mmCIF file of C-alpha atoms and ligand atoms in Angstrom:
data_model
loop_
_atom_site.group_PDB
_atom_site.id
_atom_site.type_symbol
_atom_site.label_atom_id
_atom_site.label_comp_id
_atom_site.label_asym_id
_atom_site.label_seq_id
_atom_site.Cartn_x
_atom_site.Cartn_y
_atom_site.Cartn_z
ATOM 1 C CA MET A 23 3.997 24.047 -30.467
ATOM 2 C CA LYS A 24 3.442 22.527 -33.923
ATOM 3 C CA GLU A 25 -0.232 21.755 -34.583
ATOM 4 C CA GLN A 26 -0.981 18.048 -34.842
ATOM 5 C CA THR A 27 -2.086 16.814 -38.265
ATOM 6 C CA ILE A 28 -3.847 13.462 -38.641
ATOM 7 C CA THR A 29 -2.360 11.645 -41.649
ATOM 8 C CA GLY A 30 -2.455 8.170 -43.151
ATOM 9 C CA HIS A 31 0.482 7.279 -40.889
ATOM 10 C CA THR A 32 -1.085 8.409 -37.606
ATOM 11 C CA LYS A 33 -0.863 5.685 -34.967
ATOM 12 C CA LEU A 34 -3.939 5.067 -32.865
ATOM 13 C CA THR A 35 -3.874 4.700 -29.071
ATOM 14 C CA GLY A 36 -6.764 5.038 -26.666
ATOM 15 C CA LEU A 37 -8.695 4.094 -23.584
ATOM 16 C CA LEU A 38 -11.178 1.248 -23.231
ATOM 17 C CA GLY A 39 -13.589 1.010 -20.306
ATOM 18 C CA SER A 40 -16.981 2.207 -19.209
ATOM 19 C CA PRO A 41 -17.504 5.042 -18.456
ATOM 20 C CA VAL A 42 -14.530 6.811 -20.075
ATOM 21 C CA ALA A 43 -15.814 10.197 -21.249
ATOM 22 C CA HIS A 44 -14.611 11.964 -18.051
ATOM 23 C CA SER A 45 -11.014 10.747 -18.463
ATOM 24 C CA ILE A 46 -8.068 13.143 -18.448
ATOM 25 C CA SER A 47 -5.975 10.641 -20.455
ATOM 26 C CA PRO A 48 -6.813 12.019 -23.948
ATOM 27 C CA LEU A 49 -5.747 15.516 -22.856
ATOM 28 C CA MET A 50 -2.511 14.268 -21.312
ATOM 29 C CA HIS A 51 -1.470 11.946 -24.164
ATOM 30 C CA ASN A 52 -2.508 14.160 -27.087
ATOM 31 C CA LEU A 53 -0.638 17.122 -25.593
ATOM 32 C CA ALA A 54 2.442 14.949 -25.052
ATOM 33 C CA PHE A 55 2.280 13.588 -28.634
ATOM 34 C CA GLN A 56 2.108 17.145 -29.948
ATOM 35 C CA LEU A 57 4.936 18.416 -27.762
ATOM 36 C CA LYS A 58 7.156 15.502 -28.815
ATOM 37 C CA ASN A 59 6.090 15.826 -32.463
ATOM 38 C CA LEU A 60 4.873 12.226 -32.559
ATOM 39 C CA ASN A 61 2.295 11.195 -35.159
ATOM 40 C CA TYR A 62 -0.070 9.508 -32.697
ATOM 41 C CA VAL A 63 -3.584 10.159 -31.464
ATOM 42 C CA TYR A 64 -5.394 9.018 -28.288
ATOM 43 C CA LEU A 65 -9.171 8.485 -28.190
ATOM 44 C CA CYS A 66 -11.703 7.146 -25.662
ATOM 45 C CA PHE A 67 -13.925 4.151 -26.426
ATOM 46 C CA ASP A 68 -16.791 3.260 -24.100
ATOM 47 C CA VAL A 69 -16.428 -0.546 -24.127
ATOM 48 C CA GLY A 70 -17.616 -2.869 -21.371
ATOM 49 C CA THR A 71 -16.229 -6.301 -20.550
ATOM 50 C CA LYS A 72 -18.678 -8.203 -22.768
ATOM 51 C CA ASP A 73 -17.382 -6.519 -25.950
ATOM 52 C CA LEU A 74 -13.721 -6.362 -24.993
ATOM 53 C CA LYS A 75 -12.632 -9.443 -26.948
ATOM 54 C CA THR A 76 -14.380 -8.293 -30.123
ATOM 55 C CA VAL A 77 -12.854 -4.837 -29.855
ATOM 56 C CA THR A 78 -9.309 -5.998 -29.046
ATOM 57 C CA ASP A 79 -9.460 -8.553 -31.905
ATOM 58 C CA ALA A 80 -10.415 -5.680 -34.222
ATOM 59 C CA PHE A 81 -7.552 -3.612 -32.770
ATOM 60 C CA ARG A 82 -5.117 -6.373 -33.768
ATOM 61 C CA ILE A 83 -6.379 -6.238 -37.369
ATOM 62 C CA MET A 84 -6.402 -2.428 -37.364
ATOM 63 C CA ASN A 85 -2.817 -2.388 -36.088
ATOM 64 C CA VAL A 86 -3.716 -0.101 -33.191
ATOM 65 C CA ARG A 87 -0.423 0.727 -31.446
ATOM 66 C CA GLY A 88 -1.675 0.355 -27.891
ATOM 67 C CA PHE A 89 -4.341 1.216 -25.398
ATOM 68 C CA ASN A 90 -5.182 1.724 -21.745
ATOM 69 C CA LEU A 91 -7.858 -0.111 -19.820
ATOM 70 C CA THR A 92 -9.957 1.183 -16.995
ATOM 71 C CA MET A 93 -12.755 -0.395 -14.987
ATOM 72 C CA PRO A 94 -14.312 -2.847 -15.646
ATOM 73 C CA ASP A 95 -11.889 -4.146 -18.302
ATOM 74 C CA LYS A 96 -8.570 -4.505 -16.458
ATOM 75 C CA THR A 97 -8.948 -8.115 -15.316
ATOM 76 C CA ARG A 98 -10.540 -9.378 -18.529
ATOM 77 C CA MET A 99 -7.731 -7.811 -20.598
ATOM 78 C CA PHE A 100 -5.210 -9.740 -18.556
ATOM 79 C CA GLU A 101 -6.917 -12.938 -19.801
ATOM 80 C CA LEU A 102 -7.082 -11.792 -23.440
ATOM 81 C CA ALA A 103 -3.440 -10.704 -23.864
ATOM 82 C CA ASP A 104 -0.882 -12.886 -25.685
ATOM 83 C CA SER A 105 1.750 -12.157 -23.059
ATOM 84 C CA VAL A 106 1.941 -10.224 -19.802
ATOM 85 C CA SER A 107 4.693 -8.346 -17.975
ATOM 86 C CA PRO A 108 5.981 -9.835 -14.689
ATOM 87 C CA ALA A 109 4.197 -7.128 -12.660
ATOM 88 C CA ALA A 110 0.888 -7.576 -14.515
ATOM 89 C CA GLU A 111 1.186 -11.318 -13.984
ATOM 90 C CA LEU A 112 1.492 -10.882 -10.205
ATOM 91 C CA ILE A 113 -1.286 -8.274 -10.140
ATOM 92 C CA GLY A 114 -3.660 -10.302 -12.332
ATOM 93 C CA ALA A 115 -4.855 -7.197 -14.176
ATOM 94 C CA ALA A 116 -3.651 -4.918 -16.964
ATOM 95 C CA ASN A 117 -4.122 -1.194 -17.566
ATOM 96 C CA THR A 118 -1.877 -0.849 -20.625
ATOM 97 C CA VAL A 119 -1.450 -2.909 -23.793
ATOM 98 C CA VAL A 120 1.191 -2.652 -26.501
ATOM 99 C CA GLN A 121 0.674 -4.273 -29.882
ATOM 100 C CA GLU A 122 3.502 -5.636 -32.050
ATOM 101 C CA ASN A 123 2.567 -7.550 -35.215
ATOM 102 C CA GLY A 124 -0.851 -8.619 -33.956
ATOM 103 C CA LYS A 125 0.450 -9.710 -30.538
ATOM 104 C CA LEU A 126 -0.893 -7.927 -27.476
ATOM 105 C CA THR A 127 1.404 -7.541 -24.473
ATOM 106 C CA ALA A 128 -0.275 -6.441 -21.240
ATOM 107 C CA TYR A 129 1.353 -4.260 -18.600
ATOM 108 C CA ASN A 130 0.181 -2.674 -15.392
ATOM 109 C CA THR A 131 1.527 0.846 -14.894
ATOM 110 C CA ASP A 132 -0.586 1.778 -11.832
ATOM 111 C CA GLY A 133 2.092 0.462 -9.464
ATOM 112 C CA THR A 134 4.991 2.154 -11.282
ATOM 113 C CA GLY A 135 2.843 5.287 -11.414
ATOM 114 C CA TYR A 136 2.531 5.259 -7.631
ATOM 115 C CA MET A 137 6.225 4.538 -7.043
ATOM 116 C CA ARG A 138 7.236 7.431 -9.323
ATOM 117 C CA ALA A 139 4.762 9.703 -7.526
ATOM 118 C CA VAL A 140 6.470 8.859 -4.222
ATOM 119 C CA GLN A 141 9.831 9.838 -5.747
ATOM 120 C CA ASP A 142 8.345 12.990 -7.222
ATOM 121 C CA ALA A 143 7.118 13.952 -3.734
ATOM 122 C CA GLY A 144 10.761 13.701 -2.610
ATOM 123 C CA TYR A 145 10.827 10.348 -0.792
ATOM 124 C CA ASN A 146 12.849 7.176 -1.173
ATOM 125 C CA ILE A 147 10.940 4.215 0.280
ATOM 126 C CA ILE A 148 13.224 1.454 -0.982
ATOM 127 C CA GLY A 149 14.254 -0.667 2.006
ATOM 128 C CA LYS A 150 11.512 0.995 4.097
ATOM 129 C CA ARG A 151 8.191 -0.124 5.602
ATOM 130 C CA MET A 152 4.800 0.554 4.057
ATOM 131 C CA THR A 153 1.254 0.228 5.385
ATOM 132 C CA LEU A 154 -1.313 -0.080 2.611
ATOM 133 C CA LEU A 155 -5.054 0.411 3.181
ATOM 134 C CA GLY A 156 -7.317 -1.638 0.871
ATOM 135 C CA CYS A 157 -6.782 -4.686 -1.293
ATOM 136 C CA GLY A 158 -8.641 -3.877 -4.495
ATOM 137 C CA GLY A 159 -7.175 -3.298 -7.944
ATOM 138 C CA ALA A 160 -5.096 -0.214 -7.134
ATOM 139 C CA ALA A 161 -3.775 -1.538 -3.815
ATOM 140 C CA THR A 162 -2.725 -4.811 -5.453
ATOM 141 C CA ALA A 163 -0.831 -2.963 -8.201
ATOM 142 C CA ILE A 164 0.918 -0.767 -5.616
ATOM 143 C CA ALA A 165 1.808 -3.686 -3.345
ATOM 144 C CA VAL A 166 3.243 -5.715 -6.240
ATOM 145 C CA GLN A 167 5.351 -2.858 -7.615
ATOM 146 C CA ALA A 168 6.552 -1.772 -4.169
ATOM 147 C CA ALA A 169 7.591 -5.368 -3.421
ATOM 148 C CA LEU A 170 9.351 -5.735 -6.798
ATOM 149 C CA ASP A 171 11.129 -2.384 -6.366
ATOM 150 C CA GLY A 172 12.570 -3.312 -2.961
ATOM 151 C CA VAL A 173 10.270 -1.940 -0.271
ATOM 152 C CA GLU A 174 11.295 -4.086 2.697
ATOM 153 C CA GLN A 175 8.003 -4.693 4.476
ATOM 154 C CA ILE A 176 4.369 -4.146 3.538
ATOM 155 C CA THR A 177 1.338 -4.555 5.788
ATOM 156 C CA LEU A 178 -1.962 -4.901 3.941
ATOM 157 C CA VAL A 179 -4.759 -3.475 6.108
ATOM 158 C CA ASN A 180 -8.373 -4.372 5.380
ATOM 159 C CA ARG A 181 -11.738 -4.687 7.013
ATOM 160 C CA GLN A 182 -12.971 -8.269 7.476
ATOM 161 C CA GLY A 183 -14.617 -9.578 4.289
ATOM 162 C CA PRO A 184 -13.603 -10.483 0.722
ATOM 163 C CA SER A 185 -10.720 -7.981 0.670
ATOM 164 C CA PHE A 186 -9.227 -9.499 3.795
ATOM 165 C CA VAL A 187 -9.199 -12.913 2.125
ATOM 166 C CA ARG A 188 -7.624 -11.384 -1.026
ATOM 167 C CA ALA A 189 -5.037 -9.631 1.122
ATOM 168 C CA ARG A 190 -4.021 -12.912 2.733
ATOM 169 C CA GLN A 191 -3.540 -14.521 -0.710
ATOM 170 C CA LEU A 192 -1.565 -11.526 -1.998
ATOM 171 C CA ALA A 193 0.634 -11.517 1.109
ATOM 172 C CA ASP A 194 1.415 -15.215 0.585
ATOM 173 C CA THR A 195 2.198 -14.727 -3.113
ATOM 174 C CA LEU A 196 4.445 -11.695 -2.606
ATOM 175 C CA SER A 197 6.257 -13.187 0.382
ATOM 176 C CA THR A 198 7.026 -16.275 -1.728
ATOM 177 C CA ARG A 199 7.876 -14.576 -5.010
ATOM 178 C CA THR A 200 9.669 -11.403 -3.901
ATOM 179 C CA SER A 201 12.131 -10.534 -1.141
ATOM 180 C CA CYS A 202 9.554 -8.261 0.521
ATOM 181 C CA GLN A 203 7.963 -9.398 3.799
ATOM 182 C CA VAL A 204 4.226 -8.940 3.399
ATOM 183 C CA SER A 205 1.750 -9.361 6.249
ATOM 184 C CA ILE A 206 -1.883 -8.501 6.880
ATOM 185 C CA CYS A 207 -3.704 -6.627 9.603
ATOM 186 C CA SER A 208 -7.385 -6.181 10.305
ATOM 187 C CA LEU A 209 -8.636 -2.585 10.124
ATOM 188 C CA GLU A 210 -10.822 -3.352 13.142
ATOM 189 C CA ASP A 211 -7.781 -4.288 15.317
ATOM 190 C CA SER A 212 -6.707 -0.785 16.465
ATOM 191 C CA THR A 213 -4.017 -2.080 18.850
ATOM 192 C CA GLU A 214 -2.261 -4.084 16.141
ATOM 193 C CA LEU A 215 -2.769 -1.311 13.588
ATOM 194 C CA LYS A 216 -1.171 1.239 15.935
ATOM 195 C CA LYS A 217 1.855 -1.066 16.348
ATOM 196 C CA VAL A 218 2.135 -1.486 12.574
ATOM 197 C CA LEU A 219 1.864 2.259 11.909
ATOM 198 C CA ASP A 220 4.376 3.129 14.654
ATOM 199 C CA GLN A 221 6.934 1.067 12.715
ATOM 200 C CA SER A 222 5.941 2.293 9.253
ATOM 201 C CA ASP A 223 7.628 4.921 7.101
ATOM 202 C CA ILE A 224 4.709 5.445 4.716
ATOM 203 C CA LEU A 225 0.936 4.953 4.880
ATOM 204 C CA THR A 226 -0.924 4.654 1.569
ATOM 205 C CA ASN A 227 -4.679 4.891 1.281
ATOM 206 C CA ALA A 228 -5.800 2.766 -1.682
ATOM 207 C CA THR A 229 -9.464 2.619 -0.627
ATOM 208 C CA PRO A 230 -12.103 4.977 -2.068
ATOM 209 C CA ALA A 231 -12.945 6.258 1.454
ATOM 210 C CA GLY A 232 -12.851 10.073 1.219
ATOM 211 C CA MET A 233 -13.316 10.291 -2.546
ATOM 212 C CA ALA A 234 -15.947 12.726 -3.891
ATOM 213 C CA PRO A 235 -18.899 12.728 -3.311
ATOM 214 C CA HIS A 236 -18.058 11.101 0.056
ATOM 215 C CA GLU A 237 -15.453 13.617 1.216
ATOM 216 C CA GLU A 238 -16.539 13.160 4.845
ATOM 217 C CA GLN A 239 -15.279 9.541 4.912
ATOM 218 C CA CYS A 240 -11.892 8.574 6.323
ATOM 219 C CA PRO A 241 -10.330 5.085 6.090
ATOM 220 C CA LEU A 242 -8.761 5.426 9.592
ATOM 221 C CA PRO A 243 -10.895 5.825 12.727
ATOM 222 C CA ASP A 244 -8.776 8.588 14.348
ATOM 223 C CA SER A 245 -5.484 10.473 14.340
ATOM 224 C CA SER A 246 -4.056 8.744 17.446
ATOM 225 C CA LEU A 247 -2.879 5.984 15.070
ATOM 226 C CA LEU A 248 -0.517 8.389 13.267
ATOM 227 C CA HIS A 249 2.938 9.743 14.179
ATOM 228 C CA PRO A 250 4.556 12.882 12.724
ATOM 229 C CA GLU A 251 7.366 11.045 10.868
ATOM 230 C CA LEU A 252 4.873 8.943 8.904
ATOM 231 C CA ILE A 253 4.487 9.956 5.241
ATOM 232 C CA VAL A 254 0.745 9.817 4.511
ATOM 233 C CA SER A 255 -0.260 9.421 0.878
ATOM 234 C CA ASP A 256 -3.720 9.110 -0.580
ATOM 235 C CA ILE A 257 -4.201 7.829 -4.117
ATOM 236 C CA ILE A 258 -7.472 9.778 -4.295
ATOM 237 C CA TYR A 259 -7.094 13.032 -6.275
ATOM 238 C CA ASN A 260 -10.692 14.279 -6.100
ATOM 239 C CA PRO A 261 -10.730 16.096 -3.707
ATOM 240 C CA ARG A 262 -7.056 17.176 -3.807
ATOM 241 C CA SER A 263 -6.963 17.044 0.005
ATOM 242 C CA THR A 264 -8.854 14.179 1.630
ATOM 243 C CA LYS A 265 -10.061 13.887 5.205
ATOM 244 C CA LEU A 266 -7.196 11.442 5.868
ATOM 245 C CA MET A 267 -4.653 13.960 4.543
ATOM 246 C CA GLN A 268 -6.136 16.750 6.671
ATOM 247 C CA MET A 269 -6.081 14.548 9.792
ATOM 248 C CA ALA A 270 -2.446 13.616 9.057
ATOM 249 C CA GLN A 271 -1.426 17.249 8.520
ATOM 250 C CA GLU A 272 -2.858 18.134 11.938
ATOM 251 C CA VAL A 273 -0.527 15.507 13.448
ATOM 252 C CA GLY A 274 2.403 16.993 11.489
ATOM 253 C CA CYS A 275 2.790 14.237 8.872
ATOM 254 C CA PRO A 276 3.980 15.066 5.361
ATOM 255 C CA VAL A 277 1.180 14.275 2.876
ATOM 256 C CA PHE A 278 0.550 13.977 -0.854
ATOM 257 C CA ASN A 279 -2.411 12.969 -3.013
ATOM 258 C CA GLY A 280 -3.004 10.628 -5.992
ATOM 259 C CA LEU A 281 -2.720 13.174 -8.783
ATOM 260 C CA TYR A 282 0.817 12.297 -9.809
ATOM 261 C CA MET A 283 0.100 8.546 -9.627
ATOM 262 C CA LEU A 284 -2.403 9.238 -12.409
ATOM 263 C CA LEU A 285 0.179 11.277 -14.321
ATOM 264 C CA TYR A 286 2.971 8.730 -14.019
ATOM 265 C CA GLN A 287 0.857 5.673 -14.876
ATOM 266 C CA GLY A 288 0.101 7.540 -18.114
ATOM 267 C CA ALA A 289 3.730 8.545 -18.608
ATOM 268 C CA GLU A 290 4.808 4.898 -18.406
ATOM 269 C CA ALA A 291 2.152 3.852 -20.949
ATOM 270 C CA PHE A 292 3.306 6.680 -23.237
ATOM 271 C CA ARG A 293 6.898 5.407 -23.035
ATOM 272 C CA LEU A 294 5.799 1.832 -23.760
ATOM 273 C CA TRP A 295 3.936 2.898 -26.931
ATOM 274 C CA THR A 296 6.383 5.469 -28.279
ATOM 275 C CA GLY A 297 9.777 4.704 -26.735
ATOM 276 C CA VAL A 298 9.893 8.411 -25.801
ATOM 277 C CA ASP A 299 9.630 9.984 -22.332
ATOM 278 C CA MET A 300 6.506 12.052 -21.706
ATOM 279 C CA PRO A 301 7.285 15.780 -21.281
ATOM 280 C CA ILE A 302 6.283 15.661 -17.626
ATOM 281 C CA THR A 303 6.685 19.312 -16.663
ATOM 282 C CA ASP A 304 4.552 20.587 -19.551
ATOM 283 C CA VAL A 305 1.833 17.981 -18.953
ATOM 284 C CA LYS A 306 1.848 18.747 -15.217
ATOM 285 C CA ASN A 307 1.513 22.468 -15.853
ATOM 286 C CA ALA A 308 -1.326 21.943 -18.315
ATOM 287 C CA TYR A 309 -3.523 19.423 -16.511
ATOM 288 C CA PHE A 310 -2.166 18.342 -13.100
ATOM 289 C CA GLN A 311 -2.485 21.359 -10.818
HETATM 290 P P1 NAP B 29 -11.554 -1.437 -5.602
HETATM 291 O O1 NAP B 29 -10.926 -2.441 -6.486
HETATM 292 O O2 NAP B 29 -13.037 -1.357 -5.515
HETATM 293 O O3 NAP B 29 -10.972 -1.666 -4.119
HETATM 294 C C1 NAP B 29 -11.350 -0.864 -3.041
HETATM 295 C C2 NAP B 29 -10.705 -1.386 -1.763
HETATM 296 O O4 NAP B 29 -10.988 -0.449 -0.726
HETATM 297 C C3 NAP B 29 -11.253 -2.733 -1.315
HETATM 298 O O5 NAP B 29 -10.227 -3.439 -0.688
HETATM 299 C C4 NAP B 29 -12.345 -2.319 -0.304
HETATM 300 O O6 NAP B 29 -12.551 -3.274 0.697
HETATM 301 C C5 NAP B 29 -11.697 -1.122 0.332
HETATM 302 N N1 NAP B 29 -12.677 -0.179 0.885
HETATM 303 C C6 NAP B 29 -13.710 0.406 0.237
HETATM 304 N N2 NAP B 29 -14.346 1.269 1.037
HETATM 305 C C7 NAP B 29 -13.718 1.208 2.236
HETATM 306 C C8 NAP B 29 -13.907 1.880 3.491
HETATM 307 N N3 NAP B 29 -14.882 2.777 3.670
HETATM 308 N N4 NAP B 29 -13.055 1.586 4.506
HETATM 309 C C9 NAP B 29 -12.080 0.682 4.339
HETATM 310 N N5 NAP B 29 -11.844 -0.004 3.188
HETATM 311 C C10 NAP B 29 -12.657 0.285 2.141
HETATM 312 O O7 NAP B 29 -11.073 0.039 -6.000
HETATM 313 P P2 NAP B 29 -9.705 0.450 -6.732
HETATM 314 O O8 NAP B 29 -9.883 0.374 -8.192
HETATM 315 O O9 NAP B 29 -8.581 -0.274 -6.098
HETATM 316 O O10 NAP B 29 -9.650 2.025 -6.383
HETATM 317 C C11 NAP B 29 -9.487 2.469 -5.059
HETATM 318 C C12 NAP B 29 -9.335 3.989 -5.035
HETATM 319 O O11 NAP B 29 -8.140 4.349 -5.721
HETATM 320 C C13 NAP B 29 -10.450 4.761 -5.757
HETATM 321 O O12 NAP B 29 -10.722 5.909 -5.016
HETATM 322 C C14 NAP B 29 -9.847 5.127 -7.093
HETATM 323 O O13 NAP B 29 -10.373 6.316 -7.643
HETATM 324 C C15 NAP B 29 -8.393 5.353 -6.698
HETATM 325 N N6 NAP B 29 -7.440 5.145 -7.798
HETATM 326 C C16 NAP B 29 -6.561 6.143 -8.059
HETATM 327 C C17 NAP B 29 -5.645 5.973 -9.065
HETATM 328 C C18 NAP B 29 -4.676 7.087 -9.399
HETATM 329 O O14 NAP B 29 -4.079 7.058 -10.469
HETATM 330 N N7 NAP B 29 -4.465 8.030 -8.525
HETATM 331 C C19 NAP B 29 -5.599 4.765 -9.809
HETATM 332 C C20 NAP B 29 -6.508 3.751 -9.490
HETATM 333 C C21 NAP B 29 -7.433 3.957 -8.472
HETATM 334 P P3 NAP B 29 -13.935 -4.103 0.867
HETATM 335 O O15 NAP B 29 -13.767 -5.334 0.026
HETATM 336 O O16 NAP B 29 -13.979 -4.367 2.314
HETATM 337 O O17 NAP B 29 -15.039 -3.214 0.357
#
């Protein structure tokens, strides 16, 4: 592999959010730039919401090629962009920005990242039925992309509270604006949830329940809700195997975690900035085991 040299022509990309120092994105993107012999660099900037406008205005002047956003900047960036992709518009948040001539276009690649991870795991869920746990940022991105891509039915499952209200609004929006039928179900209603899961092809956990350091948590009360043909996916990748995944494996369900969602959301951002496909196999071997 040719060593990367920073020159006067090097294009800057990076990550904005707070905290960002733990992120795997610089490793993934800088390796991919090197492997593809692209004169780009990716850096992390610890920037909270209050400074986001100042920083992105400076990025316009500095002709920064593009950047990713993580919490807490995703929603604010959506408001600051000059234009937004159709998916980002439905999601109401952006995790990727591309700059052309001082104009910032916002995208959301979390949903495409998840859909590509499903394919990578060997499944085709187009025309199928999905049950999605949670209605925060990640769940919204997944629901929007799944609906746009042609998943036939989605049930948004949440505990009673603000997320349940958000889920109802999202279900209305997606049912009106896409051909997907989207409904909601209360996490507390085990009878209804069992019915929903019996008819589902894939269950996706987009809640943080089970993420380190709370590995003992599980978003579902017990395994009687699952059936062996149900694909069970968790978008958590730390730990690699969550309590939900272990419970599902005991029932005989195929399972996969959130590691490749992370990879593919980055791969899509990489393609948007460079017009080149990320060398997936090499990046996987280096950082996604
Ligand atoms: P978020 O915006 O805070 O949303 C969390 C959602 O989960 C809310 O709907 C919340 O509902 C629900 N929830 C939280 N704890 C719960 C519990 N114990 N039982 C049931 N529901 C619960 O978070 P997010 O940004 O969407 O992230 C969610 C998870 O996805 C995190 O673990 C994050 O690390 C992971 N993630 C992974 C990727 C990837 O690339 N693999 C990308 C993004 C996020 P309430 O309103 O009721 O609390």
